[in-house]
């Protein structure tokens, strides 16, 4: 197996990922910046399918209209020269000092209006370049002190803004869906709507819930110590998995954004297996960046590694599904003599009567051994390459 990425794998990276210059809270850049055009060529060289961006990854916040047009034209040329596509776009509502207390949830109505104007322009730019998914990551939508803002008002403000953008997309005739990306903290002490589950609950309160889904990120659920695959499964079940941010992260740490599969391999395996088993067909976006130790050759190794690990884990998932011993154990675990099929398919008084009349051998139920140790060991052995 060559593990060469193909376009149908839909592997994408953000301009901000491979373009990350390695700044952190304790140190300055370790790599010189490269232009969006250079990033597109780098991504083409490593075999990615697409590139995503924030408005200001591409067009600096203080660019003149003429500069904007030149930058966009150069970027379009790089896309057509390489064949890369832009499946997703987003707005930077976190870097500028104006957003220090949030964008759509800022207490200052002028900041909220500016954030909305910036987003409308950014939606136009994303659509112009072909984006079909628009991500909202509200990195500054939160608090350090709850004396400062009412979480109820903030929720209302965020809802109003999203309702406005949905109507805008409809009004413009844009073929665009929105994906909300939760994160529990960092850069704010607490960010509103911190998990996938919280976001799903919020989406149901919008005017156009059908236009809005989620963009779950491995690292963000891991920061909160949660099971990412379970969160993704809930989003999938709700028809809301519009996009996904793949990376890696130890539980309970600062935002690490490591190469996909680099630290929690088993979790990455279950995630890839889930996405492949259900037939997820959206972008597989790597929202990660190379270690601070790397030069741009290292950045290419990082990007190739994200895709290669995904493809290796996809092969491992197929191996798991085809393994006779594993499948025999799963069949044994899921034995069903059919005697209780009557309980599915809805409620009836007859079913209540039948169920209440049954006697169960509780001791026998509790005494049955479940071969999960063996199953897990086989899973580990598939992953370790000894099966
Ligand atoms: C930022 C953040 C990511 C978001 C990006 C989209 S920007 O890098 O850490 O998780 O997906 O705004
Ligand atoms: Mn992300
Ligand atoms: Mn992150």
XYZ file of C-alpha atoms and ligand atoms in Angstrom:
401
model
C 0.000 0.000 0.000
C 1.383 3.400 -0.939
C -1.002 5.483 1.218
C -0.977 8.172 -1.454
C -3.745 10.737 -0.897
C -6.323 10.954 -3.681
C -8.868 13.674 -4.430
C -11.763 11.451 -3.277
C -10.189 11.384 0.203
C -11.059 15.104 0.435
C -8.021 16.010 2.513
C -7.839 19.722 3.199
C -5.682 22.100 5.216
C -6.241 25.715 6.237
C -3.877 28.460 5.078
C -3.310 28.990 8.801
C -2.207 25.378 9.400
C 0.764 24.740 7.125
C 1.279 28.513 7.084
C 1.657 28.581 10.890
C 4.901 30.373 11.754
C 5.276 28.769 15.169
C 4.480 31.674 17.449
C 3.363 30.717 20.961
C 2.602 32.668 24.145
C 6.258 32.383 25.204
C 8.087 32.795 21.942
C 8.041 34.507 18.577
C 7.943 32.968 15.128
C 10.360 30.170 14.227
C 9.524 30.096 10.510
C 9.299 32.989 8.083
C 5.823 33.557 6.669
C 4.996 32.105 3.243
C 2.355 33.607 0.973
C -1.065 32.061 0.271
C 0.129 31.263 -3.253
C 3.181 29.452 -1.865
C 0.958 27.569 0.581
C -1.307 26.393 -2.237
C 1.745 25.050 -4.084
C 3.059 23.374 -0.929
C -0.308 21.668 -0.399
C -0.422 20.541 -4.014
C 3.077 19.097 -3.667
C 2.092 16.971 -0.663
C -1.123 15.766 -2.318
C -3.925 17.663 -0.542
C -7.276 18.116 -2.282
C -8.296 21.493 -0.897
C -7.370 24.613 1.025
C -9.517 26.586 3.471
C -8.951 30.084 4.802
C -10.001 32.904 7.090
C -10.652 36.218 5.312
C -7.429 37.668 6.743
C -5.263 34.614 6.011
C -5.754 35.642 2.414
C -6.522 39.374 2.469
C -4.832 41.407 5.239
C -7.312 43.246 7.458
C -6.043 46.642 6.258
C -5.770 45.838 2.534
C -7.159 48.365 0.064
C -9.825 47.195 -2.426
C -7.189 47.166 -5.188
C -4.839 45.052 -3.060
C -7.698 42.678 -2.273
C -8.467 42.183 -5.950
C -4.836 41.506 -6.828
C -4.419 39.016 -3.951
C -7.618 37.177 -4.854
C -6.623 37.024 -8.529
C -3.178 35.582 -7.642
C -4.813 33.044 -5.328
C -7.308 31.976 -7.998
C -4.455 31.497 -10.434
C -2.600 29.298 -7.913
C -5.785 27.233 -7.473
C -6.236 26.755 -11.185
C -2.515 26.006 -11.709
C -2.601 23.283 -9.051
C -6.203 22.010 -9.225
C -6.755 22.659 -5.512
C -10.292 23.604 -4.441
C -11.667 25.787 -1.613
C -14.419 23.763 0.113
C -14.633 25.876 3.297
C -14.057 29.452 4.401
C -14.353 31.320 7.683
C -13.859 34.724 9.303
C -11.128 35.796 11.646
C -13.098 37.212 14.581
C -10.376 36.692 17.175
C -7.007 38.265 16.266
C -7.838 41.952 16.146
C -8.006 43.879 19.437
C -11.530 44.989 18.525
C -12.641 41.432 19.318
C -10.974 41.168 22.716
C -14.374 40.760 24.400
C -15.999 38.752 21.630
C -17.467 39.413 18.220
C -21.188 38.593 18.058
C -21.368 38.410 21.857
C -19.354 41.544 22.617
C -21.040 43.946 24.996
C -20.312 46.760 22.551
C -22.986 47.065 19.828
C -20.441 48.669 17.457
C -18.127 45.669 17.814
C -21.061 43.342 17.121
C -21.977 45.357 14.029
C -18.362 45.379 12.815
C -18.160 41.605 13.329
C -21.328 41.167 11.273
C -20.057 43.418 8.478
C -16.709 41.595 8.430
C -18.531 38.258 8.252
C -20.815 39.336 5.392
C -17.758 40.398 3.356
C -15.972 37.206 4.277
C -18.945 35.064 3.239
C -18.903 36.834 -0.146
C -15.176 36.125 -0.501
C -15.594 32.460 0.479
C -18.444 31.947 -1.979
C -16.487 33.710 -4.734
C -13.726 31.122 -4.268
C -16.129 28.170 -4.237
C -16.730 27.458 -0.544
C -19.842 25.393 0.238
C -19.307 25.283 4.007
C -18.824 28.318 6.205
C -17.309 27.745 9.651
C -17.892 29.787 12.777
C -15.316 29.313 15.491
C -16.089 31.813 18.228
C -12.737 31.846 19.928
C -13.404 35.142 21.709
C -17.086 34.491 22.418
C -16.770 33.982 26.138
C -15.625 35.477 29.402
C -12.897 35.703 31.999
C -15.370 36.931 34.572
C -19.090 36.245 34.550
C -19.589 39.655 36.156
C -19.026 41.071 32.673
C -21.709 39.452 30.536
C -24.962 37.636 30.842
C -24.751 34.181 29.262
C -28.419 34.567 28.300
C -27.819 37.848 26.459
C -24.755 36.354 24.791
C -26.765 33.371 23.578
C -29.450 35.678 22.176
C -26.858 37.841 20.420
C -25.127 34.849 18.882
C -28.487 33.429 17.741
C -29.547 36.725 16.169
C -26.277 36.998 14.262
C -26.558 33.460 12.895
C -30.180 33.973 11.914
C -29.069 37.093 10.040
C -26.350 35.211 8.116
C -28.688 32.367 7.201
C -31.166 34.860 5.748
C -28.319 36.610 3.944
C -27.198 33.359 2.316
C -30.787 32.585 1.258
C -31.295 36.144 -0.009
C -28.094 36.017 -2.084
C -28.973 32.586 -3.465
C -25.723 31.156 -2.052
C -25.301 27.373 -1.944
C -23.819 27.527 1.541
C -24.160 25.689 4.840
C -22.862 26.873 8.180
C -20.832 24.780 10.629
C -20.343 25.850 14.251
C -17.113 24.805 15.927
C -17.124 24.402 19.707
C -14.116 24.743 22.004
C -14.241 24.799 25.806
C -11.597 27.451 26.514
C -8.531 29.202 25.110
C -8.202 31.978 24.195
C -11.050 32.912 26.592
C -11.169 31.468 30.085
C -14.554 30.020 29.170
C -15.965 29.956 25.649
C -19.739 29.769 25.232
C -21.262 26.571 23.821
C -18.152 24.575 24.746
C -18.870 21.121 23.311
C -20.448 19.446 20.300
C -23.476 18.502 22.368
C -23.980 22.102 23.503
C -23.751 23.315 19.898
C -26.289 20.754 18.704
C -28.734 21.931 21.341
C -28.201 25.546 20.322
C -28.687 24.852 16.592
C -32.195 23.578 17.282
C -33.098 27.089 18.524
C -32.169 28.845 15.235
C -34.584 30.073 12.564
C -32.927 27.889 9.907
C -31.620 24.850 11.777
C -31.443 22.925 8.490
C -28.699 25.284 7.255
C -26.522 24.916 10.340
C -24.424 21.982 11.528
C -21.210 21.449 13.461
C -17.489 21.376 12.794
C -16.173 19.210 15.632
C -12.427 19.261 16.331
C -10.576 16.357 17.953
C -8.421 18.639 20.102
C -11.325 20.684 21.404
C -13.289 17.745 22.804
C -10.061 16.244 24.137
C -9.260 19.475 25.973
C -12.511 18.881 27.841
C -11.606 15.225 28.430
C -14.433 13.953 26.237
C -14.742 11.028 23.826
C -14.509 12.628 20.381
C -15.949 9.696 18.450
C -19.069 9.754 20.637
C -19.521 13.460 19.928
C -19.075 12.888 16.194
C -21.562 10.020 16.289
C -24.163 12.250 17.920
C -23.598 14.922 15.265
C -23.817 12.333 12.492
C -27.029 10.877 13.928
C -28.534 14.372 13.948
C -27.531 14.931 10.298
C -25.222 17.733 11.444
C -21.713 16.579 10.609
C -21.096 19.274 7.975
C -17.314 19.409 8.421
C -14.603 17.979 10.701
C -11.307 19.288 12.081
C -8.780 16.480 12.497
C -5.714 16.868 14.697
C -4.516 15.461 17.990
C -4.276 16.514 21.597
C -3.703 15.027 25.023
C -6.550 15.385 27.502
C -6.531 18.371 29.783
C -3.713 20.294 28.074
C -3.521 23.701 26.424
C -4.554 23.761 22.754
C -1.908 21.578 21.103
C -3.193 21.084 17.525
C -0.798 18.196 16.875
C -0.492 16.138 13.688
C -3.468 13.810 13.277
C -2.955 10.505 15.086
C 0.293 11.581 16.711
C -0.628 11.051 20.369
C -3.921 9.205 20.894
C -3.710 6.525 18.228
C -6.495 4.313 19.477
C -8.948 7.218 19.603
C -7.880 8.213 16.090
C -8.521 4.639 14.932
C -12.088 4.571 16.288
C -12.745 7.959 14.710
C -11.501 6.945 11.266
C -13.387 3.660 11.530
C -16.572 5.550 12.390
C -16.229 8.041 9.525
C -15.502 5.261 7.028
C -18.190 2.888 8.313
C -20.957 5.488 8.051
C -19.694 6.831 4.714
C -18.897 10.420 5.730
C -18.236 12.242 2.458
C -17.367 15.775 3.569
C -13.952 17.376 3.833
C -11.356 15.720 6.031
C -9.764 18.905 7.229
C -6.513 18.863 9.180
C -6.644 21.779 11.601
C -3.206 21.282 13.044
C 0.279 22.631 12.729
C 3.845 21.360 12.702
C 5.988 21.347 15.812
C 7.803 24.567 16.503
C 11.046 22.735 15.795
C 10.345 22.410 12.070
C 11.378 24.275 8.953
C 9.152 24.074 5.838
C 10.499 20.628 4.928
C 9.269 19.570 8.362
C 5.927 21.238 7.652
C 5.578 19.077 4.540
C 6.421 15.995 6.605
C 3.755 17.086 9.078
C 1.108 17.489 6.349
C 2.011 14.218 4.654
C 1.904 12.508 8.051
C -1.661 13.686 8.788
C -2.945 12.192 5.535
C -0.811 9.064 5.650
C -1.920 8.209 9.190
C -5.559 8.679 8.194
C -5.096 6.292 5.249
C -3.244 3.719 7.370
C -6.024 3.831 9.976
C -8.614 3.442 7.218
C -6.820 0.278 6.152
C -6.748 -0.896 9.789
C -10.497 -0.259 10.062
C -11.115 -2.418 6.983
C -8.877 -5.096 8.511
C -10.870 -4.953 11.767
C -14.119 -5.315 9.828
C -12.789 -8.293 7.857
C -11.072 -10.127 10.727
C -12.937 -13.433 11.267
C -11.986 -13.718 14.948
C -13.070 -10.152 15.692
C -16.295 -10.593 13.775
C -17.043 -13.888 15.543
C -16.606 -12.146 18.894
C -18.876 -9.307 17.818
C -21.488 -11.811 16.672
C -21.247 -13.606 20.014
C -21.570 -10.315 21.916
C -24.619 -9.349 19.879
C -26.496 -12.651 19.972
C -30.223 -12.135 19.787
C -32.830 -14.932 19.777
C -35.467 -12.482 18.552
C -37.726 -12.983 21.556
C -37.745 -9.258 22.367
C -38.023 -7.757 18.919
C -41.594 -6.886 19.856
C -40.220 -4.020 22.020
C -38.890 -2.041 19.067
C -41.109 -0.158 16.653
C -43.088 1.871 19.160
C -45.322 1.766 22.164
C -48.522 -0.197 22.685
C -50.578 -1.308 25.700
C -50.262 -4.908 24.503
C -46.483 -4.617 24.640
C -46.692 -3.259 28.172
C -48.847 -6.216 29.206
C -46.513 -8.706 27.542
C -43.417 -7.140 29.099
C -44.880 -6.969 32.574
C -45.832 -10.663 32.331
C -42.273 -11.783 31.592
C -39.888 -13.218 34.187
C -36.173 -12.550 33.830
C -33.333 -14.600 35.284
C -31.472 -11.583 36.615
C -28.671 -13.681 38.089
C -28.035 -15.421 34.778
C -28.044 -12.068 32.965
C -25.438 -10.720 35.347
C -23.341 -13.878 35.223
C -22.836 -13.859 31.456
C -19.231 -13.027 30.579
C -18.589 -10.556 27.793
C -15.314 -11.126 25.917
C -14.357 -7.453 25.689
C -10.828 -8.048 26.991
C -10.170 -10.402 24.101
C -11.848 -8.070 21.633
C -9.833 -5.088 22.804
C -6.559 -7.029 22.721
C -7.307 -8.062 19.125
C -8.004 -4.418 18.307
C -4.666 -3.421 19.818
C -2.934 -6.163 17.833
C -4.525 -4.949 14.601
C -3.195 -1.490 15.428
C 0.254 -2.805 16.338
C 0.459 -4.619 13.019
C 0.870 -8.143 14.352
C -2.366 -9.600 12.904
C -8.053 28.632 14.957
C -8.749 27.602 15.822
C -9.337 26.528 15.037
C -10.467 26.973 14.156
C -10.026 27.887 13.092
C -11.244 28.409 12.368
S -8.954 29.102 13.595
O -6.836 28.147 14.512
O -7.791 27.076 16.742
O -9.767 25.467 15.821
O -10.964 25.838 13.485
O -11.589 29.685 12.751
Mn -10.553 23.966 14.375
Mn -7.610 23.693 17.929
